Short mmCIF file of C-alpha atoms in Angstrom, two decimals:
data_model
loop_
_atom_site.label_atom_id
_atom_site.label_comp_id
_atom_site.label_asym_id
_atom_site.label_seq_id
_atom_site.Cartn_x
_atom_site.Cartn_y
_atom_site.Cartn_z
CA MET A 278 -79.82 -26.64 107.51
CA THR A 279 -77.44 -26.48 104.53
CA THR A 280 -78.86 -26.00 101.07
CA SER A 281 -77.54 -27.97 98.13
CA PRO A 282 -74.62 -26.40 96.30
CA ARG A 283 -76.66 -26.00 93.16
CA SER A 284 -79.64 -24.35 94.81
CA SER A 285 -77.43 -22.11 96.92
CA PHE A 286 -76.35 -20.24 93.79
CA LEU A 287 -79.63 -20.25 91.86
CA LEU A 288 -81.11 -16.88 90.95
CA PRO A 289 -84.78 -16.33 91.82
CA ILE A 290 -86.94 -16.70 88.72
CA PHE A 291 -88.27 -13.16 89.17
CA ALA A 292 -84.89 -11.70 90.19
CA ARG A 293 -84.92 -9.02 87.50
CA LEU A 294 -88.45 -7.97 88.43
CA THR A 295 -87.70 -7.57 92.13
CA PRO A 296 -87.83 -4.07 93.69
CA ALA A 297 -84.74 -2.80 95.42
CA TRP A 298 -85.92 -3.23 98.99
CA LEU A 299 -87.07 -6.80 98.40
CA ALA A 300 -83.65 -7.50 96.95
CA LEU A 301 -82.39 -6.89 100.48
CA ALA A 302 -84.74 -9.55 101.75
CA ALA A 303 -83.58 -11.82 98.94
CA GLY A 304 -80.05 -11.60 100.24
CA LEU A 305 -77.76 -8.73 99.36
CA SER A 306 -74.43 -8.51 101.12
CA PHE A 307 -74.27 -7.45 104.74
CA GLY A 308 -72.26 -4.36 103.92
CA VAL A 309 -75.03 -3.10 101.66
CA VAL A 310 -77.92 -3.94 103.96
CA PHE A 311 -76.37 -2.41 107.05
CA SER A 312 -73.98 0.23 105.76
CA THR A 313 -73.74 3.03 108.30
CA PRO A 314 -75.32 6.20 106.89
CA THR A 315 -73.73 9.61 107.09
CA ILE A 316 -76.45 11.51 108.93
CA ALA A 317 -76.84 15.15 108.00
CA ALA A 318 -76.94 17.52 110.96
CA ASP A 319 -80.21 18.94 109.63
CA LEU A 320 -81.97 15.61 110.24
CA THR A 321 -81.30 15.12 113.95
CA PRO A 322 -82.14 17.43 116.85
CA ALA A 323 -79.32 18.87 118.95
CA ALA A 324 -78.84 17.62 122.50
CA GLY A 325 -81.73 18.74 124.70
CA GLU A 326 -83.71 20.01 121.70
CA GLN A 327 -87.14 18.57 121.02
CA MET A 328 -88.06 17.95 117.37
CA PHE A 329 -91.42 19.29 116.23
CA ASP A 330 -93.09 16.47 114.33
CA ARG A 331 -95.34 18.13 111.77
CA ILE A 332 -97.44 16.45 109.08
CA VAL A 333 -95.78 16.75 105.65
CA ALA A 334 -98.29 14.74 103.59
CA VAL A 335 -101.78 13.29 103.79
CA VAL A 336 -102.53 10.17 101.72
CA ASN A 337 -106.24 9.33 101.89
CA GLN A 338 -106.78 8.67 105.61
CA SER A 339 -103.07 8.31 106.49
CA VAL A 340 -100.38 10.87 107.23
CA ILE A 341 -96.61 11.07 106.73
CA THR A 342 -94.72 13.09 109.34
CA GLN A 343 -91.50 15.06 109.23
CA ARG A 344 -89.91 12.53 111.56
CA GLN A 345 -90.72 9.68 109.16
CA LEU A 346 -89.38 11.70 106.26
CA ASN A 347 -86.15 12.41 108.17
CA GLU A 348 -85.71 8.70 108.90
CA ARG A 349 -85.99 7.93 105.18
CA LEU A 350 -83.54 10.70 104.35
CA GLN A 351 -81.09 9.11 106.78
CA GLN A 352 -81.33 5.88 104.78
CA VAL A 353 -80.72 7.79 101.54
CA SER A 354 -77.69 9.46 103.11
CA SER A 355 -75.84 6.15 102.91
CA GLN A 356 -75.79 6.74 99.12
CA ILE A 357 -75.58 10.55 99.01
CA ASN A 358 -73.54 12.92 101.15
CA ILE A 359 -76.46 15.09 102.24
CA GLN A 360 -74.20 17.47 104.13
CA ALA A 361 -72.57 18.46 100.84
CA LEU A 362 -75.86 19.51 99.23
CA SER A 363 -76.81 23.13 98.80
CA PRO A 364 -80.10 24.22 100.46
CA SER A 365 -81.90 24.15 97.08
CA ASP A 366 -80.54 20.68 96.22
CA PHE A 367 -81.49 19.38 99.67
CA LYS A 368 -85.03 20.74 99.19
CA GLN A 369 -85.30 18.91 95.86
CA LEU A 370 -84.05 15.70 97.46
CA GLU A 371 -86.51 16.06 100.34
CA GLU A 372 -89.39 16.52 97.90
CA ARG A 373 -88.35 13.50 95.80
CA VAL A 374 -88.00 11.24 98.84
CA LEU A 375 -91.39 12.35 100.17
CA ASP A 376 -92.91 11.68 96.74
CA ARG A 377 -91.56 8.11 96.86
CA MET A 378 -92.96 7.68 100.38
CA ILE A 379 -96.37 8.83 99.11
CA THR A 380 -96.22 6.25 96.32
CA GLU A 381 -95.29 3.56 98.84
CA GLU A 382 -98.23 4.53 101.08
CA VAL A 383 -100.65 4.41 98.13
CA GLU A 384 -99.34 0.95 97.23
CA LEU A 385 -99.68 -0.32 100.81
CA GLN A 386 -103.25 0.96 101.00
CA ARG A 387 -104.11 -0.79 97.74
CA ALA A 388 -102.52 -4.01 99.01
CA LYS A 389 -104.61 -3.84 102.18
CA GLN A 390 -107.73 -3.21 100.11
CA ILE A 391 -107.27 -6.43 98.12
CA GLY A 392 -106.27 -8.47 101.16
CA ILE A 393 -102.49 -8.84 100.80
CA THR A 394 -100.84 -9.59 104.12
CA VAL A 395 -97.50 -10.98 105.26
CA ASP A 396 -97.70 -13.07 108.41
CA ASP A 397 -94.87 -13.46 110.91
CA GLN A 398 -93.90 -16.86 109.51
CA ARG A 399 -93.28 -15.46 106.03
CA LEU A 400 -91.51 -12.39 107.44
CA ASN A 401 -89.28 -14.51 109.66
CA SER A 402 -88.43 -16.68 106.66
CA ALA A 403 -87.28 -13.58 104.76
CA LEU A 404 -85.25 -12.40 107.76
CA ASP A 405 -83.72 -15.86 108.09
CA GLY A 406 -82.69 -15.58 104.44
CA ILE A 407 -80.94 -12.27 105.09
CA ALA A 408 -79.18 -13.71 108.12
CA GLN A 409 -78.05 -16.92 106.39
CA ARG A 410 -76.69 -15.10 103.34
CA ASN A 411 -74.63 -12.93 105.64
CA GLY A 412 -73.30 -15.91 107.62
CA MET A 413 -75.31 -15.18 110.78
CA SER A 414 -78.10 -16.46 112.93
CA LEU A 415 -81.30 -14.46 113.28
CA ASP A 416 -80.17 -13.30 116.74
CA GLN A 417 -76.88 -12.07 115.29
CA LEU A 418 -78.78 -10.22 112.56
CA GLN A 419 -80.87 -8.47 115.21
CA GLN A 420 -77.74 -7.49 117.12
CA ALA A 421 -76.17 -6.12 113.93
CA VAL A 422 -79.24 -4.02 113.13
CA THR A 423 -79.29 -2.64 116.67
CA ARG A 424 -75.57 -1.82 116.54
CA GLN A 425 -76.24 0.25 113.42
CA GLY A 426 -78.64 2.37 115.48
CA GLU A 427 -81.85 1.06 113.90
CA ASP A 428 -84.80 -0.23 115.90
CA TRP A 429 -85.32 -3.95 115.23
CA ASN A 430 -89.11 -3.66 115.10
CA SER A 431 -88.83 -0.84 112.57
CA TYR A 432 -86.45 -2.92 110.48
CA ARG A 433 -88.89 -5.85 110.52
CA ASP A 434 -91.74 -3.53 109.60
CA ASN A 435 -89.82 -2.11 106.63
CA ILE A 436 -89.07 -5.60 105.28
CA ARG A 437 -92.72 -6.60 105.75
CA LYS A 438 -93.92 -3.53 103.83
CA GLN A 439 -91.60 -4.17 100.91
CA ILE A 440 -92.67 -7.82 100.65
CA ILE A 441 -96.29 -6.64 100.56
CA ILE A 442 -95.52 -4.10 97.82
CA ASP A 443 -93.69 -6.71 95.76
CA GLU A 444 -96.64 -9.09 96.11
CA LEU A 445 -99.00 -6.30 94.99
CA LYS A 446 -96.95 -5.62 91.86
CA ARG A 447 -96.70 -9.32 91.11
CA ARG A 448 -100.47 -9.81 91.33
CA GLU A 449 -101.64 -6.63 89.66
CA VAL A 450 -98.95 -6.09 87.05
CA TYR A 451 -96.59 -9.00 86.35
CA GLU A 452 -99.20 -11.78 86.38
CA ARG A 453 -101.54 -9.79 84.15
CA VAL A 454 -99.11 -9.39 81.28
CA ASP A 455 -100.74 -11.19 78.35
CA ILE A 456 -98.23 -13.13 76.26
CA THR A 457 -99.51 -15.27 73.40
CA ASP A 458 -97.83 -18.22 71.70
CA ARG A 459 -97.54 -16.02 68.60
CA ASP A 460 -95.60 -13.42 70.65
CA ILE A 461 -93.17 -16.13 71.74
CA ASP A 462 -92.80 -17.52 68.21
CA GLU A 463 -91.98 -14.07 66.83
CA TYR A 464 -89.49 -13.41 69.64
CA LEU A 465 -87.66 -16.71 69.02
CA LYS A 466 -87.53 -16.01 65.31
CA GLN A 467 -86.14 -12.50 65.79
CA TYR A 468 -83.77 -12.90 68.74
CA MET A 469 -82.74 -16.54 68.88
CA GLY A 470 -81.66 -17.31 65.35
CA ALA A 471 -78.87 -19.84 65.03
CA ASN A 472 -75.25 -18.64 64.97
CA SER A 473 -76.11 -14.97 65.46
CA ASP A 474 -74.82 -12.47 67.99
CA THR A 475 -76.78 -9.87 69.86
CA THR A 476 -75.67 -6.71 71.60
CA GLU A 477 -76.59 -6.14 75.23
CA TYR A 478 -76.70 -2.66 76.73
CA HIS A 479 -76.17 -1.68 80.37
CA LEU A 480 -78.54 1.25 80.85
CA ALA A 481 -79.50 3.76 83.51
CA GLN A 482 -82.36 6.22 83.30
CA ILE A 483 -83.76 9.36 84.88
CA LEU A 484 -87.50 9.96 84.53
CA ILE A 485 -89.26 13.28 85.08
CA SER A 486 -92.86 12.18 85.16
CA VAL A 487 -95.87 13.92 83.65
CA PRO A 488 -99.30 13.31 85.24
CA GLU A 489 -101.89 11.38 83.27
CA ASN A 490 -104.12 13.79 81.31
CA ALA A 491 -101.65 16.56 82.14
CA THR A 492 -102.45 20.19 81.37
CA PRO A 493 -100.11 22.15 79.07
CA SER A 494 -98.68 23.97 82.10
CA GLN A 495 -97.93 20.67 83.87
CA VAL A 496 -96.13 19.39 80.78
CA GLU A 497 -94.20 22.65 80.54
CA ASN A 498 -93.15 22.46 84.20
CA ALA A 499 -91.99 18.86 83.79
CA LYS A 500 -90.07 19.81 80.64
CA LYS A 501 -88.32 22.61 82.54
CA ARG A 502 -87.36 20.19 85.34
CA ALA A 503 -86.03 17.74 82.75
CA ASP A 504 -84.04 20.47 81.00
CA ASP A 505 -82.50 21.47 84.33
CA VAL A 506 -81.54 17.85 85.05
CA LEU A 507 -79.99 17.44 81.61
CA ALA A 508 -78.02 20.66 82.07
CA ALA A 509 -76.70 19.42 85.43
CA LEU A 510 -75.56 16.15 83.83
CA LYS A 511 -73.85 17.95 80.95
CA ALA A 512 -72.09 20.14 83.53
CA GLY A 513 -70.51 16.99 84.94
CA GLN A 514 -72.75 16.03 87.85
CA ASP A 515 -72.83 12.32 88.68
CA PHE A 516 -75.71 10.48 86.96
CA ALA A 517 -76.46 8.17 89.92
CA LYS A 518 -76.46 11.08 92.36
CA VAL A 519 -78.77 13.17 90.17
CA SER A 520 -81.05 10.15 89.73
CA ALA A 521 -81.37 9.66 93.49
CA GLU A 522 -82.07 13.35 94.03
CA ARG A 523 -84.40 14.16 91.14
CA SER A 524 -85.71 11.13 89.23
CA ASP A 525 -89.31 9.97 89.57
CA ALA A 526 -88.51 6.43 88.39
CA PRO A 527 -88.99 3.47 90.79
CA ASP A 528 -85.26 2.65 90.43
CA ALA A 529 -84.12 6.21 91.23
CA THR A 530 -82.33 5.41 94.49
CA LYS A 531 -80.32 2.70 92.70
CA GLY A 532 -78.90 5.35 90.40
CA GLY A 533 -81.56 4.55 87.82
CA ASP A 534 -79.71 1.34 86.93
CA LEU A 535 -81.79 -0.81 84.56
CA GLY A 536 -79.21 -3.59 84.25
CA TRP A 537 -78.14 -5.38 81.06
CA ARG A 538 -80.78 -5.62 78.34
CA ASP A 539 -80.85 -6.70 74.72
CA MET A 540 -83.09 -4.89 72.27
CA SER A 541 -85.95 -7.28 72.94
CA ARG A 542 -86.18 -5.87 76.46
CA ILE A 543 -85.79 -2.18 75.63
CA PRO A 544 -88.94 -0.14 74.87
CA GLY A 545 -89.22 0.62 71.17
CA LEU A 546 -89.25 4.35 71.93
CA PHE A 547 -85.66 4.07 73.21
CA THR A 548 -84.07 1.73 70.67
CA ASP A 549 -82.76 4.27 68.15
CA THR A 550 -81.35 6.44 70.94
CA VAL A 551 -79.63 3.50 72.65
CA LYS A 552 -78.02 2.39 69.37
CA SER A 553 -76.64 5.89 68.83
CA LEU A 554 -74.95 6.14 72.24
CA LYS A 555 -71.40 5.16 73.11
CA PRO A 556 -70.52 3.82 76.57
CA GLY A 557 -70.49 6.69 79.04
CA GLU A 558 -72.67 8.96 76.89
CA ILE A 559 -75.95 10.53 77.98
CA SER A 560 -78.97 10.98 75.73
CA GLY A 561 -81.07 14.06 75.19
CA LEU A 562 -84.65 14.19 76.44
CA ILE A 563 -86.93 11.39 75.24
CA ARG A 564 -90.67 12.09 75.50
CA SER A 565 -92.97 9.21 76.40
CA PRO A 566 -96.55 9.04 77.71
CA ASN A 567 -95.01 8.78 81.20
CA GLY A 568 -92.84 11.90 80.97
CA PHE A 569 -89.32 12.86 79.96
CA HIS A 570 -86.52 10.28 80.05
CA ILE A 571 -82.73 10.67 80.03
CA LEU A 572 -80.68 7.55 79.34
CA LYS A 573 -77.05 6.79 80.06
CA LEU A 574 -75.23 3.91 78.38
CA LEU A 575 -73.04 2.40 81.09
CA GLY A 576 -71.65 -0.45 78.99
CA GLU A 577 -72.08 -2.59 75.90
CA ARG A 578 -71.26 -6.23 75.19
CA LYS A 579 -71.79 -8.96 72.61
CA ARG A 580 -73.60 -12.15 73.54
CA THR A 581 -74.23 -15.24 71.47
CA ALA A 582 -77.89 -15.21 70.54
CA GLY A 583 -77.93 -18.66 68.97
CA ASN A 584 -79.55 -19.88 72.14
CA THR A 585 -80.53 -23.28 70.80
CA GLN A 586 -77.18 -24.37 72.29
CA LEU A 587 -75.40 -23.39 75.46
CA THR A 588 -72.13 -24.18 77.20
CA GLU A 589 -72.18 -26.10 80.47
CA TYR A 590 -69.23 -26.26 82.86
CA GLU A 591 -68.05 -29.06 85.11
CA ALA A 592 -66.57 -27.16 88.03
CA GLU A 593 -65.49 -27.32 91.65
CA HIS A 594 -65.27 -24.47 94.13
CA VAL A 595 -64.41 -23.39 97.66
CA LEU A 596 -66.56 -20.94 99.61
CA ILE A 597 -65.35 -18.96 102.64
CA GLN A 598 -68.20 -17.10 104.30
CA VAL A 599 -68.21 -13.95 106.38
CA ASN A 600 -69.50 -14.60 109.88
CA SER A 601 -69.47 -13.20 113.41
CA LYS A 602 -65.87 -14.36 113.92
CA ARG A 603 -64.54 -13.53 110.43
CA ASP A 604 -65.06 -10.15 108.79
CA PRO A 605 -64.82 -9.65 104.98
CA VAL A 606 -61.10 -8.83 105.10
CA ALA A 607 -60.32 -11.98 107.07
CA ALA A 608 -62.59 -14.13 104.88
CA LYS A 609 -60.90 -12.95 101.69
CA ALA A 610 -57.44 -13.48 103.19
CA GLU A 611 -58.40 -17.02 104.19
CA ALA A 612 -59.63 -17.76 100.66
CA GLU A 613 -56.40 -16.38 99.16
CA LYS A 614 -54.29 -18.52 101.51
CA LEU A 615 -56.19 -21.71 100.67
CA ARG A 616 -56.03 -21.02 96.93
CA GLN A 617 -52.25 -20.56 97.18
CA GLU A 618 -51.88 -23.87 99.01
CA ILE A 619 -53.51 -25.64 96.04
CA ILE A 620 -51.47 -23.76 93.44
CA SER A 621 -48.19 -24.50 95.30
CA GLY A 622 -49.03 -28.20 95.49
CA LYS A 623 -49.25 -28.36 99.29
CA ALA A 624 -52.80 -29.73 99.06
CA THR A 625 -55.28 -30.82 96.43
CA PHE A 626 -58.44 -28.93 95.58
CA ALA A 627 -60.56 -31.74 97.00
CA GLU A 628 -58.61 -31.78 100.29
CA ILE A 629 -59.01 -28.01 100.79
CA ALA A 630 -62.69 -28.01 99.83
CA SER A 631 -63.52 -30.98 102.06
CA LYS A 632 -61.81 -29.44 105.08
CA TYR A 633 -62.46 -25.70 104.74
CA SER A 634 -65.31 -24.89 102.33
CA ASP A 635 -68.44 -23.41 103.92
CA ASP A 636 -70.64 -24.82 101.14
CA LYS A 637 -71.15 -28.07 103.01
CA GLY A 638 -73.05 -29.76 100.18
CA SER A 639 -70.22 -29.50 97.66
CA ALA A 640 -67.54 -29.85 100.38
CA GLN A 641 -68.68 -33.43 100.91
CA GLN A 642 -67.88 -34.02 97.22
CA GLY A 643 -64.46 -32.37 97.38
CA GLY A 644 -65.91 -29.08 96.14
CA MET A 645 -67.58 -30.59 93.07
CA LEU A 646 -70.60 -28.76 91.68
CA GLY A 647 -71.10 -31.13 88.75
CA TRP A 648 -72.28 -29.75 85.41
CA VAL A 649 -73.67 -26.23 85.80
CA ASN A 650 -75.24 -23.64 83.52
CA PRO A 651 -74.03 -20.03 84.04
CA SER A 652 -77.58 -18.72 83.63
CA ASP A 653 -78.52 -20.62 86.79
CA MET A 654 -75.83 -18.93 88.88
CA VAL A 655 -75.61 -15.52 90.52
CA PRO A 656 -73.99 -13.04 88.07
CA GLU A 657 -70.59 -12.77 89.79
CA PHE A 658 -70.17 -16.54 89.88
CA ALA A 659 -71.35 -16.95 86.28
CA THR A 660 -68.88 -14.33 85.02
CA ILE A 661 -65.87 -16.01 86.64
CA LEU A 662 -67.08 -19.44 85.50
CA GLU A 663 -67.15 -18.28 81.88
CA GLN A 664 -63.80 -16.48 82.09
CA THR A 665 -61.75 -19.24 83.71
CA PRO A 666 -59.86 -21.52 81.26
CA VAL A 667 -60.22 -25.28 81.65
CA GLY A 668 -57.70 -26.64 84.17
CA LYS A 669 -57.00 -23.23 85.76
CA ILE A 670 -57.95 -21.97 89.20
CA SER A 671 -59.77 -18.65 89.20
CA PRO A 672 -58.81 -15.63 91.29
CA VAL A 673 -60.68 -15.16 94.56
CA PHE A 674 -63.96 -13.35 93.95
CA GLN A 675 -66.94 -12.27 96.02
CA THR A 676 -70.68 -12.99 95.77
CA GLN A 677 -73.51 -12.42 98.20
CA PHE A 678 -72.58 -15.75 99.81
CA GLY A 679 -68.96 -14.96 100.61
CA PHE A 680 -65.55 -15.36 98.93
CA HIS A 681 -64.94 -18.12 96.37
CA PHE A 682 -62.40 -19.54 94.00
CA LEU A 683 -63.19 -22.22 91.44
CA GLU A 684 -61.66 -24.57 88.89
CA VAL A 685 -63.26 -25.47 85.56
CA LEU A 686 -62.60 -29.14 84.78
CA LYS A 687 -64.48 -29.58 81.49
CA THR A 688 -66.96 -27.82 79.19
CA ARG A 689 -69.61 -29.18 76.85
CA GLU A 690 -72.19 -27.87 74.40
CA VAL A 691 -75.78 -28.96 75.02
CA GLN A 692 -79.01 -28.41 73.16
CA VAL A 693 -81.44 -26.16 74.99
CA PRO A 694 -84.85 -27.85 75.39
CA THR A 695 -87.65 -26.16 73.47
CA ASP A 696 -89.67 -25.58 76.63
CA LYS A 697 -86.72 -23.76 78.21
CA LEU A 698 -86.26 -21.57 75.14
CA ARG A 699 -89.93 -20.64 75.24
CA ALA A 700 -89.74 -19.94 78.97
CA GLN A 701 -86.78 -17.61 78.38
CA ALA A 702 -88.71 -15.84 75.64
CA ARG A 703 -91.79 -15.50 77.85
CA GLN A 704 -89.71 -13.98 80.66
CA ALA A 705 -88.00 -11.48 78.35
CA ILE A 706 -91.28 -10.38 76.76
CA GLY A 707 -92.96 -10.23 80.16
CA GLN A 708 -90.28 -8.04 81.68
CA ARG A 709 -90.38 -5.54 78.84
CA ARG A 710 -94.15 -5.18 79.04
CA ALA A 711 -94.25 -5.24 82.85
CA ASP A 712 -91.67 -2.43 83.05
CA GLU A 713 -93.97 -0.26 80.95
CA ASP A 714 -97.17 -1.38 82.70
CA LEU A 715 -95.75 -0.81 86.19
CA VAL A 716 -95.23 2.92 85.66
CA ASN A 717 -98.80 3.28 84.37
CA TYR A 718 -100.15 1.21 87.25
CA ILE A 719 -98.47 3.39 89.89
CA ARG A 720 -99.67 6.55 88.15
CA ARG A 721 -103.21 5.17 88.16
CA LEU A 722 -103.08 4.37 91.88
CA ARG A 723 -101.87 7.88 92.66
CA ALA A 724 -104.48 9.48 90.41
CA GLU A 725 -107.25 7.68 92.32
CA ALA A 726 -105.98 8.78 95.76
CA TYR A 727 -106.37 11.95 97.80
CA ILE A 728 -102.84 13.31 98.22
CA ASP A 729 -102.01 16.52 100.06
CA ASN A 730 -98.26 17.16 99.69
CA ARG A 731 -97.53 19.95 102.15
CA LEU A 732 -93.91 20.34 101.11
CA THR A 733 -94.85 21.32 97.58
CA GLY A 734 -98.30 22.72 98.41
CA THR A 735 -100.04 20.47 95.88
CA ILE A 736 -103.30 18.55 96.35
CA ASN A 737 -104.57 15.69 94.20
CA ASP A 738 -108.21 14.96 94.97
CA SER A 739 -109.73 12.38 92.65
CA ALA A 740 -113.19 13.02 94.09
CA THR A 741 -113.22 16.54 92.60
CA GLU A 742 -111.86 15.59 89.18
#
């Protein structure tokens, strides 16, 4: 079944609130989902050697074993070259990964307690989404997972767990953010004034957390960890790598990337620091109730904040998908060849789109998408749409759906409906507050659980506190 061209590029309404693993279910590219990890020799037993599977953590009535921890480290090794780590750095990484697994187990137990489940129909729908966005059938997806050396049932189980965790956060954090009409009115007045510009900041963070009601010694230990991290960054170590190894933030394995945010979506505690940074610079330590933060400014850009009007684009495009018979290199080459045929006058855009485009909905209209709003498109598509002059054909570019090129036929300015402006304001306010509430929520769940971390030798027993 082919989706409409418009819906095929729409971003999910909660896209910016979606955890990293659920983003896989939402449809990241095949290369990201199934990239082959570089497995460290430490993580796999030698031929003929039997691995001793000890318990490394107890979380209430559940346990986490060394084998499970090693499997998660193998996944992390697709982002970090574990073999290059020193023994002390590897120990830190192992402890951080186990800590994240403990958090995940606490979240899953809470979800079970309040009755959150994901049945096979919902899981299969998510898996179908992954397969379709990578140009495959579900059977082909299963074959690809197996070829990567991963058990299909384990893969399904991981996706199911992350959908459950996302549902838990949606119910217990995002839906409970209280936003009043007065909040929205003040936001619109401050950030959506006519004919004004706003600056957006691309941020990444590292968080060294401090327990709730921490003792002075716990704060001191966290401060020392944070100082060590800051020293490593100043010595030239890669921010994303250090984040994955040492940060306690939920986005640690993504390099701490927080995405693009204007000041309305940056916690007030950070605003002065962010304004003082230049792209590429790293902040000093910032103390918050959650711990010690280090920020990096990855980029900065100006955006028109007079959002009572927006530009719409009448455009047409061609999509060439990656599939079982056409790898990414071949798909890109095919898109380049078709684009050149149009530019050289051998064929019209409509002829090429009708015959070759894999977006069957728009192909039937000669590639026409009609009038589209960049905010309704995936980021890569929106960027090219805004950068392409009227009457010109864009370069070939890639999104999660495949390789595209497009032509902008016309542009127009339209008034944004009041209800849409207020919805945008509600989403921006909600994200800012939810980001802050989520950290506190996870800390509260952990504080209420019995956790015996046998790697670090620490026990948290809420019953004795």
